[in-house]
Amino acid sequence: MGTREIQEALARVGLDPGPIDGIWGRRTVAAVKLFQGREGLVVDGIVGPETAAHLQGAGIPAPAARPGAPALSLPLPWMEEAVRLVRTREFLGAASNPVILDWASLLDLPYNGDDIPWCGLFVGHCVSSTLPEQVLPNGLLRARSWGRFGSRVTPREGAVMVFTHGGEQSGNGHVGFHAGEQGNAYRILGGNQDNKVCYILIHKDRLLEARWPDTAMSLYAQAPAAGAPGAPTSAGTGARTAG
């Protein structure tokens, strides 16, 4: 089940999720909230197990509940947005990619160009555009600021992963989303990785924090933990990062 199926179900019950395009935007969130209010559910804009069960009557399949399910039973909207943006890259030279600049503008952040590390900006965009009520950390352009985001969790699919960069004492860092693991490395989907949005491998010894958005805790148990059955294990590219 994915965002498109949720949008189709909302439309079938007379709500407007915006374009049926598989993109988790503010209109989809608003439609989910209207549905939740109508059904007497907690109004948080997140399609967790209870909301999904109520949507079954509109054609949404029941979420998988068996241990070790091979795939996520419910979508993680911020991860869907991150995947959608794979291959977005900064421009070489004086020009900047307007897509990246728009992320900063929508977050009301001063940002002069994509030559400034943007891994934190990428994570901020993916979270804020899909979880509009989630509080973002102050100074989110600085990767290590994400160590104060949400709640500390065990690494698993969708977690915000904060790493050292250039040594723990350097004060520098990198941040991205957990997308699996391979041996002694995490597979990270992030921005400003080789100057683009892509997957890379980062050694587990560099991990500082794994964090989860407070407004989506109902989805935490739906995501396979690192190394658990169903957790992705495919390899990424090299582990050069900047952020």
Tab-separated table of C-alpha atoms in Angstrom:
chain	number	residue	atom	x	y	z
A	1	MET	CA	0.000	0.000	0.000
A	2	GLY	CA	1.292	3.425	-0.868
A	3	THR	CA	0.310	7.070	-0.955
A	4	ARG	CA	-1.540	6.755	-4.267
A	5	GLU	CA	-3.829	4.068	-2.837
A	6	ILE	CA	-4.540	6.245	0.197
A	7	GLN	CA	-5.357	9.194	-2.064
A	8	GLU	CA	-7.689	7.029	-4.148
A	9	ALA	CA	-9.473	5.800	-1.018
A	10	LEU	CA	-9.906	9.337	0.297
A	11	ALA	CA	-11.347	10.438	-3.041
A	12	ARG	CA	-13.790	7.523	-2.993
A	13	VAL	CA	-15.239	8.735	0.326
A	14	GLY	CA	-15.713	12.250	-1.031
A	15	LEU	CA	-12.581	13.945	0.287
A	16	ASP	CA	-10.093	15.916	-1.799
A	17	PRO	CA	-6.472	14.737	-1.375
A	18	GLY	CA	-5.303	16.854	-4.305
A	19	PRO	CA	-3.901	15.219	-7.447
A	20	ILE	CA	-3.833	11.402	-7.322
A	21	ASP	CA	-0.098	11.409	-7.910
A	22	GLY	CA	1.442	9.375	-5.089
A	23	ILE	CA	3.002	12.488	-3.543
A	24	TRP	CA	2.265	13.046	0.139
A	25	GLY	CA	1.528	16.768	0.234
A	26	ARG	CA	-0.401	19.140	2.464
A	27	ARG	CA	-3.712	18.546	0.698
A	28	THR	CA	-3.393	14.805	1.290
A	29	VAL	CA	-2.575	15.454	4.958
A	30	ALA	CA	-5.610	17.744	5.244
A	31	ALA	CA	-7.865	15.094	3.690
A	32	VAL	CA	-6.550	12.446	6.087
A	33	LYS	CA	-7.315	14.762	9.021
A	34	LEU	CA	-10.863	15.332	7.785
A	35	PHE	CA	-11.333	11.583	7.453
A	36	GLN	CA	-9.939	10.967	10.938
A	37	GLY	CA	-12.225	13.591	12.451
A	38	ARG	CA	-15.225	12.094	10.704
A	39	GLU	CA	-14.325	8.618	11.983
A	40	GLY	CA	-13.679	9.748	15.559
A	41	LEU	CA	-9.956	8.960	15.354
A	42	VAL	CA	-6.960	10.879	16.630
A	43	VAL	CA	-6.537	13.727	14.141
A	44	ASP	CA	-2.825	13.721	13.314
A	45	GLY	CA	-2.729	13.441	9.504
A	46	ILE	CA	-0.827	10.128	9.693
A	47	VAL	CA	-2.177	6.912	8.222
A	48	GLY	CA	-1.203	4.553	11.011
A	49	PRO	CA	-2.731	1.120	11.628
A	50	GLU	CA	-6.025	2.445	13.071
A	51	THR	CA	-6.639	4.946	10.276
A	52	ALA	CA	-5.676	2.316	7.692
A	53	ALA	CA	-8.184	-0.088	9.213
A	54	HIS	CA	-10.954	2.508	8.833
A	55	LEU	CA	-9.866	3.177	5.259
A	56	GLN	CA	-10.329	-0.510	4.459
A	57	GLY	CA	-13.949	0.214	3.719
A	58	ALA	CA	-12.749	2.575	0.998
A	59	GLY	CA	-10.569	-0.071	-0.629
A	60	ILE	CA	-7.319	0.054	1.349
A	61	PRO	CA	-5.938	-3.406	2.182
A	62	ALA	CA	-5.389	-4.239	5.833
A	63	PRO	CA	-1.841	-3.552	7.096
A	64	ALA	CA	0.360	-6.618	7.408
A	65	ALA	CA	0.692	-7.588	11.053
A	66	ARG	CA	2.773	-10.752	11.004
A	67	PRO	CA	6.315	-10.547	12.450
A	68	GLY	CA	9.016	-10.185	9.825
A	69	ALA	CA	6.713	-8.867	7.138
A	70	PRO	CA	8.797	-8.514	3.938
A	71	ALA	CA	7.807	-4.912	3.276
A	72	LEU	CA	6.413	-1.849	4.997
A	73	SER	CA	2.692	-2.271	5.509
A	74	LEU	CA	2.121	1.484	5.682
A	75	PRO	CA	3.929	4.276	3.844
A	76	LEU	CA	6.516	6.503	5.500
A	77	PRO	CA	5.642	9.759	3.725
A	78	TRP	CA	8.999	11.460	4.324
A	79	MET	CA	10.806	8.477	2.812
A	80	GLU	CA	8.519	8.497	-0.210
A	81	GLU	CA	9.426	12.149	-0.760
A	82	ALA	CA	13.129	11.379	-0.360
A	83	VAL	CA	12.936	8.570	-2.915
A	84	ARG	CA	11.058	10.836	-5.328
A	85	LEU	CA	13.966	13.299	-5.213
A	86	VAL	CA	16.738	10.780	-5.959
A	87	ARG	CA	19.159	12.173	-8.574
A	88	THR	CA	18.386	15.801	-7.671
A	89	ARG	CA	21.810	17.442	-7.775
A	90	GLU	CA	23.455	20.766	-7.117
A	91	PHE	CA	24.649	22.858	-10.050
A	92	LEU	CA	28.356	23.302	-10.637
A	93	GLY	CA	29.747	26.825	-10.654
A	94	ALA	CA	28.015	30.005	-9.520
A	95	ALA	CA	24.468	28.878	-10.382
A	96	SER	CA	22.340	26.948	-7.890
A	97	ASN	CA	19.616	24.370	-8.472
A	98	PRO	CA	16.313	26.238	-7.942
A	99	VAL	CA	14.727	23.071	-6.545
A	100	ILE	CA	17.190	23.108	-3.630
A	101	LEU	CA	16.757	26.858	-3.160
A	102	ASP	CA	12.970	26.360	-3.012
A	103	TRP	CA	13.367	23.940	-0.113
A	104	ALA	CA	15.067	26.677	1.905
A	105	SER	CA	12.522	29.296	0.837
A	106	LEU	CA	9.586	27.137	1.956
A	107	LEU	CA	11.303	26.632	5.315
A	108	ASP	CA	11.969	30.390	5.561
A	109	LEU	CA	15.699	29.785	5.880
A	110	PRO	CA	18.443	32.125	4.663
A	111	TYR	CA	20.399	30.071	2.152
A	112	ASN	CA	22.709	31.591	-0.424
A	113	GLY	CA	23.408	28.691	-2.737
A	114	ASP	CA	23.839	24.946	-3.086
A	115	ASP	CA	27.596	25.178	-2.577
A	116	ILE	CA	26.615	25.400	1.126
A	117	PRO	CA	26.196	21.852	2.525
A	118	TRP	CA	22.536	20.873	2.156
A	119	CYS	CA	22.147	17.429	3.730
A	120	GLY	CA	20.225	18.951	6.660
A	121	LEU	CA	18.127	21.046	4.286
A	122	PHE	CA	17.149	17.929	2.341
A	123	VAL	CA	16.032	16.117	5.495
A	124	GLY	CA	14.179	19.248	6.627
A	125	HIS	CA	12.306	19.465	3.333
A	126	CYS	CA	11.297	15.799	3.308
A	127	VAL	CA	10.011	15.946	6.888
A	128	SER	CA	8.299	19.353	6.784
A	129	SER	CA	6.561	18.796	3.436
A	130	THR	CA	5.001	15.513	4.568
A	131	LEU	CA	4.614	16.038	8.341
A	132	PRO	CA	3.583	19.709	8.558
A	133	GLU	CA	2.984	19.592	12.327
A	134	GLN	CA	6.383	18.108	13.141
A	135	VAL	CA	8.745	20.471	14.977
A	136	LEU	CA	12.112	20.758	13.223
A	137	PRO	CA	15.362	21.366	15.106
A	138	ASN	CA	16.813	24.852	15.340
A	139	GLY	CA	19.765	25.327	13.006
A	140	LEU	CA	18.669	22.436	10.805
A	141	LEU	CA	21.231	23.301	8.118
A	142	ARG	CA	23.850	21.982	10.534
A	143	ALA	CA	23.727	18.186	10.361
A	144	ARG	CA	24.370	17.594	14.059
A	145	SER	CA	21.355	19.718	14.990
A	146	TRP	CA	19.265	16.739	13.888
A	147	GLY	CA	20.551	14.876	16.942
A	148	ARG	CA	17.892	16.839	18.863
A	149	PHE	CA	15.075	16.006	16.440
A	150	GLY	CA	12.057	13.963	17.522
A	151	SER	CA	12.764	10.925	19.682
A	152	ARG	CA	15.777	8.636	19.947
A	153	VAL	CA	15.081	5.209	18.426
A	154	THR	CA	16.749	2.005	17.342
A	155	PRO	CA	17.994	2.362	13.741
A	156	ARG	CA	15.401	1.210	11.251
A	157	GLU	CA	13.922	2.084	7.885
A	158	GLY	CA	13.028	5.778	7.771
A	159	ALA	CA	14.969	6.896	10.842
A	160	VAL	CA	16.879	10.170	10.654
A	161	MET	CA	20.522	9.121	11.024
A	162	VAL	CA	23.139	11.575	12.287
A	163	PHE	CA	26.831	10.819	11.704
A	164	THR	CA	30.196	12.310	12.453
A	165	HIS	CA	32.072	13.761	9.502
A	166	GLY	CA	35.809	14.306	9.752
A	167	GLY	CA	36.024	12.820	13.248
A	168	GLU	CA	33.783	13.111	16.279
A	169	GLN	CA	35.770	16.018	17.728
A	170	SER	CA	35.524	18.055	14.526
A	171	GLY	CA	31.969	19.149	15.258
A	172	ASN	CA	31.035	18.380	11.646
A	173	GLY	CA	28.412	15.862	10.667
A	174	HIS	CA	26.153	14.356	8.064
A	175	VAL	CA	22.455	13.465	8.181
A	176	GLY	CA	20.212	11.299	6.026
A	177	PHE	CA	17.551	8.596	6.190
A	178	HIS	CA	18.053	4.947	7.078
A	179	ALA	CA	17.415	2.834	3.989
A	180	GLY	CA	18.919	-0.494	5.063
A	181	GLU	CA	22.272	-1.916	6.100
A	182	GLN	CA	25.051	-4.033	4.693
A	183	GLY	CA	27.599	-5.599	6.986
A	184	ASN	CA	29.244	-2.877	9.072
A	185	ALA	CA	27.612	-0.026	7.168
A	186	TYR	CA	24.233	1.692	7.036
A	187	ARG	CA	22.687	2.418	3.668
A	188	ILE	CA	21.719	6.086	3.765
A	189	LEU	CA	19.389	7.996	1.460
A	190	GLY	CA	20.375	11.638	1.719
A	191	GLY	CA	21.180	14.923	0.058
A	192	ASN	CA	24.581	16.415	-0.699
A	193	GLN	CA	25.986	12.923	-1.080
A	194	ASP	CA	28.389	13.149	-3.992
A	195	ASN	CA	26.654	16.516	-4.658
A	196	LYS	CA	23.258	14.896	-5.229
A	197	VAL	CA	20.411	12.955	-3.623
A	198	CYS	CA	21.424	9.308	-3.669
A	199	TYR	CA	22.155	6.216	-1.595
A	200	ILE	CA	25.540	5.683	0.031
A	201	LEU	CA	27.077	3.390	2.637
A	202	ILE	CA	28.336	4.917	5.906
A	203	HIS	CA	30.256	2.910	8.514
A	204	LYS	CA	28.254	2.162	11.641
A	205	ASP	CA	31.051	3.478	13.859
A	206	ARG	CA	30.224	7.002	12.659
A	207	LEU	CA	26.627	6.956	13.920
A	208	LEU	CA	25.784	9.524	16.605
A	209	GLU	CA	21.973	9.389	16.738
A	210	ALA	CA	18.981	7.655	15.179
A	211	ARG	CA	15.839	9.807	15.545
A	212	TRP	CA	12.155	9.469	14.653
A	213	PRO	CA	9.499	12.192	14.098
A	214	ASP	CA	7.278	12.467	17.174
A	215	THR	CA	4.183	13.070	15.052
A	216	ALA	CA	4.624	9.698	13.291
A	217	MET	CA	5.339	7.359	16.203
A	218	SER	CA	2.356	5.232	15.140
A	219	LEU	CA	4.445	4.230	12.101
A	220	TYR	CA	7.595	3.338	14.053
A	221	ALA	CA	6.614	-0.275	14.687
A	222	GLN	CA	5.722	-0.649	10.999
A	223	ALA	CA	9.310	-0.065	9.862
A	224	PRO	CA	11.688	-3.058	9.961
A	225	ALA	CA	14.611	-2.581	12.341
A	226	ALA	CA	18.146	-2.731	10.967
A	227	GLY	CA	19.100	-6.337	10.377
A	228	ALA	CA	15.531	-7.600	10.952
A	229	PRO	CA	13.721	-9.796	8.427
A	230	GLY	CA	12.271	-7.502	5.793
A	231	ALA	CA	14.872	-4.780	6.298
A	232	PRO	CA	16.521	-3.688	3.024
A	233	THR	CA	20.097	-4.873	2.580
A	234	SER	CA	21.011	-3.780	-0.940
A	235	ALA	CA	24.311	-1.973	-1.394
A	236	GLY	CA	24.741	1.712	-2.075
A	237	THR	CA	27.545	3.665	-3.680
A	238	GLY	CA	30.699	4.909	-2.056
A	239	ALA	CA	30.523	6.711	1.273
A	240	ARG	CA	31.804	10.196	0.456
A	241	THR	CA	29.570	12.717	2.226
A	242	ALA	CA	29.406	16.384	2.966
A	243	GLY	CA	27.004	18.004	5.346
